[in-house]
mmCIF file of C-alpha atoms in Angstrom:
data_model
loop_
_atom_site.group_PDB
_atom_site.id
_atom_site.type_symbol
_atom_site.label_atom_id
_atom_site.label_comp_id
_atom_site.label_asym_id
_atom_site.label_seq_id
_atom_site.Cartn_x
_atom_site.Cartn_y
_atom_site.Cartn_z
ATOM 1 C CA MET A 1 6.163 -11.051 -38.292
ATOM 2 C CA LEU A 2 8.253 -12.127 -35.169
ATOM 3 C CA LYS A 3 9.634 -8.773 -34.926
ATOM 4 C CA PHE A 4 6.330 -7.116 -34.944
ATOM 5 C CA ILE A 5 4.847 -9.478 -32.262
ATOM 6 C CA THR A 6 7.658 -8.851 -29.980
ATOM 7 C CA LEU A 7 7.448 -5.083 -30.554
ATOM 8 C CA LEU A 8 3.615 -5.043 -29.988
ATOM 9 C CA CYS A 9 4.030 -7.173 -26.947
ATOM 10 C CA CYS A 10 6.763 -4.644 -25.578
ATOM 11 C CA THR A 11 4.792 -1.723 -26.176
ATOM 12 C CA THR A 12 1.589 -3.480 -24.655
ATOM 13 C CA LEU A 13 3.839 -4.131 -21.435
ATOM 14 C CA LEU A 14 5.264 -0.577 -21.392
ATOM 15 C CA ALA A 15 1.668 0.756 -21.766
ATOM 16 C CA ILE A 16 0.101 -1.115 -18.702
ATOM 17 C CA SER A 17 3.109 -0.407 -16.806
ATOM 18 C CA SER A 18 2.240 3.560 -16.917
ATOM 19 C CA PHE A 19 -1.602 2.522 -16.225
ATOM 20 C CA ALA A 20 -1.793 -0.148 -13.589
ATOM 21 C CA SER A 21 -4.486 -0.059 -11.233
ATOM 22 C CA ALA A 22 -6.336 -2.219 -8.940
ATOM 23 C CA ASN A 23 -9.363 -2.345 -6.757
ATOM 24 C CA VAL A 24 -7.700 -4.618 -4.046
ATOM 25 C CA ILE A 25 -4.166 -4.151 -2.504
ATOM 26 C CA THR A 26 -3.029 -6.526 0.218
ATOM 27 C CA THR A 27 0.485 -5.813 1.475
ATOM 28 C CA ASP A 28 2.575 -6.842 4.734
ATOM 29 C CA VAL A 29 4.236 -4.351 6.704
ATOM 30 C CA PHE A 30 7.045 -4.836 9.421
ATOM 31 C CA VAL A 31 6.452 -3.538 12.879
ATOM 32 C CA THR A 32 9.407 -2.460 15.049
ATOM 33 C CA GLU A 33 10.146 -0.406 17.859
ATOM 34 C CA SER A 34 12.508 2.956 17.062
ATOM 35 C CA ASP A 35 12.924 6.200 18.298
ATOM 36 C CA LYS A 36 14.030 7.047 14.652
ATOM 37 C CA ALA A 37 11.954 9.190 12.322
ATOM 38 C CA GLY A 38 10.582 6.651 9.948
ATOM 39 C CA SER A 39 9.546 3.741 12.139
ATOM 40 C CA VAL A 40 5.931 4.113 11.626
ATOM 41 C CA PRO A 41 4.841 1.938 8.841
ATOM 42 C CA ARG A 42 3.043 4.274 6.248
ATOM 43 C CA LEU A 43 1.518 2.750 3.128
ATOM 44 C CA TYR A 44 0.978 5.277 0.542
ATOM 45 C CA PHE A 45 -1.811 5.299 -2.354
ATOM 46 C CA THR A 46 -3.389 7.011 -4.849
ATOM 47 C CA VAL A 47 -7.479 6.444 -5.570
ATOM 48 C CA THR A 48 -7.463 6.989 -9.378
ATOM 49 C CA LYS A 49 -11.227 6.272 -9.423
ATOM 50 C CA ALA A 50 -13.725 7.699 -6.252
ATOM 51 C CA GLY A 51 -15.658 5.078 -4.467
ATOM 52 C CA ASP A 52 -16.390 3.305 -1.137
ATOM 53 C CA PHE A 53 -13.276 1.450 0.224
ATOM 54 C CA SER A 54 -12.747 -1.040 3.085
ATOM 55 C CA PHE A 55 -9.605 -1.270 4.934
ATOM 56 C CA ASP A 56 -8.141 -3.863 7.218
ATOM 57 C CA ALA A 57 -5.086 -3.930 9.526
ATOM 58 C CA LEU A 58 -4.846 -7.866 10.243
ATOM 59 C CA GLY A 59 -2.480 -9.033 13.117
ATOM 60 C CA SER A 60 -4.365 -11.337 15.184
ATOM 61 C CA ARG A 61 -7.150 -12.940 13.170
ATOM 62 C CA LEU A 62 -6.515 -15.812 10.654
ATOM 63 C CA LEU A 63 -2.692 -14.994 10.520
ATOM 64 C CA GLY A 64 -1.453 -17.411 13.264
ATOM 65 C CA ASP A 65 1.894 -16.487 15.315
ATOM 66 C CA THR A 66 3.653 -14.389 12.889
ATOM 67 C CA PHE A 67 1.056 -11.701 12.928
ATOM 68 C CA ASN A 68 0.154 -12.244 16.543
ATOM 69 C CA ILE A 69 -0.346 -8.366 17.206
ATOM 70 C CA ASP A 70 -3.004 -5.902 17.882
ATOM 71 C CA PRO A 71 -2.950 -3.496 15.522
ATOM 72 C CA MET A 72 -4.184 0.106 15.292
ATOM 73 C CA MET A 73 -4.779 1.931 11.889
ATOM 74 C CA TYR A 74 -4.655 5.677 10.847
ATOM 75 C CA ILE A 75 -6.104 6.874 7.388
ATOM 76 C CA PHE A 76 -4.961 10.435 6.495
ATOM 77 C CA LYS A 77 -5.255 12.649 3.165
ATOM 78 C CA ASN A 78 -1.530 13.088 2.082
ATOM 79 C CA ASP A 79 -1.205 16.620 0.814
ATOM 80 C CA GLY A 80 2.403 16.570 1.299
ATOM 81 C CA ALA A 81 2.576 18.145 4.770
ATOM 82 C CA LEU A 82 1.146 15.698 7.044
ATOM 83 C CA ASP A 83 -0.693 17.123 10.118
ATOM 84 C CA SER A 84 -3.917 16.649 12.347
ATOM 85 C CA ASN A 85 -6.149 18.341 9.704
ATOM 86 C CA ASP A 86 -5.338 15.895 7.321
ATOM 87 C CA PHE A 87 -6.744 13.269 9.583
ATOM 88 C CA LEU A 88 -9.944 10.964 8.240
ATOM 89 C CA ALA A 89 -10.321 7.936 10.195
ATOM 90 C CA MET A 90 -8.925 5.739 13.109
ATOM 91 C CA ASN A 91 -9.530 2.215 14.263
ATOM 92 C CA ASP A 92 -8.222 -0.082 17.082
ATOM 93 C CA ASP A 93 -10.464 -3.153 17.686
ATOM 94 C CA SER A 94 -12.875 -3.687 15.047
ATOM 95 C CA ASN A 95 -13.197 -7.541 15.011
ATOM 96 C CA GLY A 96 -11.523 -8.702 17.809
ATOM 97 C CA LYS A 97 -7.903 -7.196 17.892
ATOM 98 C CA ASP A 98 -7.643 -6.284 14.311
ATOM 99 C CA SER A 99 -8.685 -3.005 12.772
ATOM 100 C CA HIS A 100 -11.353 -2.362 10.114
ATOM 101 C CA ILE A 101 -12.387 1.044 8.245
ATOM 102 C CA ASP A 102 -15.141 1.596 5.851
ATOM 103 C CA LEU A 103 -14.587 4.917 3.852
ATOM 104 C CA THR A 104 -15.637 7.010 1.050
ATOM 105 C CA LEU A 105 -13.003 8.339 -0.908
ATOM 106 C CA SER A 106 -12.559 10.785 -3.463
ATOM 107 C CA VAL A 107 -9.780 10.975 -6.394
ATOM 108 C CA GLY A 108 -6.429 12.111 -4.566
ATOM 109 C CA ASN A 109 -3.475 10.725 -2.363
ATOM 110 C CA TYR A 110 -3.742 9.071 0.929
ATOM 111 C CA LEU A 111 -1.783 7.041 3.430
ATOM 112 C CA ILE A 112 -2.427 4.617 6.068
ATOM 113 C CA ALA A 113 -0.198 4.194 8.962
ATOM 114 C CA VAL A 114 -0.299 1.346 11.495
ATOM 115 C CA SER A 115 1.428 -0.014 14.609
ATOM 116 C CA GLU A 116 0.762 -2.056 17.575
ATOM 117 C CA TYR A 117 -1.861 -0.479 20.383
ATOM 118 C CA PHE A 118 -1.296 2.041 21.959
ATOM 119 C CA PHE A 119 -0.590 4.399 18.704
ATOM 120 C CA GLU A 120 -1.438 7.786 18.792
ATOM 121 C CA MET A 121 -1.763 10.515 15.762
ATOM 122 C CA ASP A 122 1.333 12.384 17.250
ATOM 123 C CA ASN A 123 3.164 8.899 16.476
ATOM 124 C CA VAL A 124 1.824 9.081 12.968
ATOM 125 C CA ILE A 125 2.427 12.711 12.342
ATOM 126 C CA SER A 126 6.186 12.577 13.905
ATOM 127 C CA GLY A 127 6.648 9.261 12.252
ATOM 128 C CA ILE A 128 8.335 7.727 15.113
ATOM 129 C CA ASP A 129 6.926 5.044 17.295
ATOM 130 C CA ASP A 130 9.033 3.951 20.264
ATOM 131 C CA SER A 131 6.351 2.585 22.422
ATOM 132 C CA ILE A 132 5.751 -0.579 20.976
ATOM 133 C CA SER A 133 5.687 -3.723 23.596
ATOM 134 C CA ASP A 134 6.013 -6.668 21.044
ATOM 135 C CA PRO A 135 8.193 -5.511 18.273
ATOM 136 C CA ASN A 136 9.706 -7.175 15.277
ATOM 137 C CA LYS A 137 5.917 -8.203 13.880
ATOM 138 C CA TYR A 138 4.045 -7.911 10.670
ATOM 139 C CA ILE A 139 0.736 -6.368 10.163
ATOM 140 C CA ARG A 140 -1.131 -7.605 7.069
ATOM 141 C CA LEU A 141 -2.920 -4.358 5.107
ATOM 142 C CA SER A 142 -5.526 -4.478 2.766
ATOM 143 C CA ILE A 143 -7.443 -2.144 0.771
ATOM 144 C CA ALA A 144 -10.275 -3.043 -1.069
ATOM 145 C CA SER A 145 -12.854 -1.375 -3.233
ATOM 146 C CA THR A 146 -16.429 -1.897 -2.602
ATOM 147 C CA ASN A 147 -18.296 -0.251 -5.410
ATOM 148 C CA GLY A 148 -15.817 -0.126 -8.376
ATOM 149 C CA GLY A 149 -13.318 2.453 -6.946
ATOM 150 C CA GLU A 150 -9.831 2.288 -7.857
ATOM 151 C CA VAL A 151 -6.152 2.508 -6.253
ATOM 152 C CA SER A 152 -3.187 2.881 -7.602
ATOM 153 C CA VAL A 153 -0.639 -0.312 -7.413
ATOM 154 C CA PRO A 154 2.399 0.478 -5.181
ATOM 155 C CA ALA A 155 5.472 1.398 -7.611
ATOM 156 C CA PRO A 156 7.044 -1.708 -7.094
ATOM 157 C CA ALA A 157 4.543 -3.605 -9.377
ATOM 158 C CA THR A 158 4.343 -1.082 -12.012
ATOM 159 C CA ILE A 159 7.967 -0.769 -11.928
ATOM 160 C CA PHE A 160 8.155 -4.526 -12.655
ATOM 161 C CA LEU A 161 6.192 -4.172 -15.584
ATOM 162 C CA LEU A 162 8.172 -1.277 -17.075
ATOM 163 C CA LEU A 163 11.259 -3.601 -16.496
ATOM 164 C CA MET A 164 9.638 -6.494 -18.329
ATOM 165 C CA GLY A 165 8.680 -4.493 -21.068
ATOM 166 C CA LEU A 166 12.157 -2.567 -21.396
ATOM 167 C CA LEU A 167 13.713 -6.170 -21.179
ATOM 168 C CA MET A 168 11.677 -7.847 -24.000
ATOM 169 C CA LEU A 169 12.625 -4.663 -25.934
ATOM 170 C CA GLY A 170 16.474 -4.886 -25.284
ATOM 171 C CA PHE A 171 15.895 -8.732 -26.491
ATOM 172 C CA SER A 172 14.204 -7.845 -29.536
ATOM 173 C CA TYR A 173 16.959 -5.333 -30.277
ATOM 174 C CA LYS A 174 19.607 -7.756 -29.665
ATOM 175 C CA LYS A 175 17.986 -10.242 -32.190
ATOM 176 C CA SER A 176 17.488 -7.533 -34.804
ATOM 177 C CA ILE A 177 21.256 -6.745 -34.916
ATOM 178 C CA LYS A 178 22.536 -9.839 -35.352
#
């Protein structure tokens, strides 16, 4: 019976890892000045259920000295070849210095790019942001559904669930060969 319960738990965790999604995601991104490609912080996400979403980039409001930055945020459709045709929305100062966007999204792939004011669309597309006046700060990004839409959980969370399931499966196998 114990083997059956262990196997059931392992199978459940593996199944959950394949279908994990949420209607709220919050993460901190590190902003630093660089003339190298990839220096623009981007959060890639997939909308798995269409809906209305609220996006926030918090740098100054409620987050103390560590987050004392004036963020700008861009949202793009992610079709694999980022260009200005993929642009959906941009915001600089919606609530004090912080950025906020409300947007209705259909099922598909998207990305959020953030950096410090003054951050241009060319920076997002090139992936290079070499104009930061206050480097080495964090911006807190959050995506929330306001009416039941769902966004896929970033890969590290689903990978964790998969690894936990595999770990439990390994332990149950080790016990069964004793």
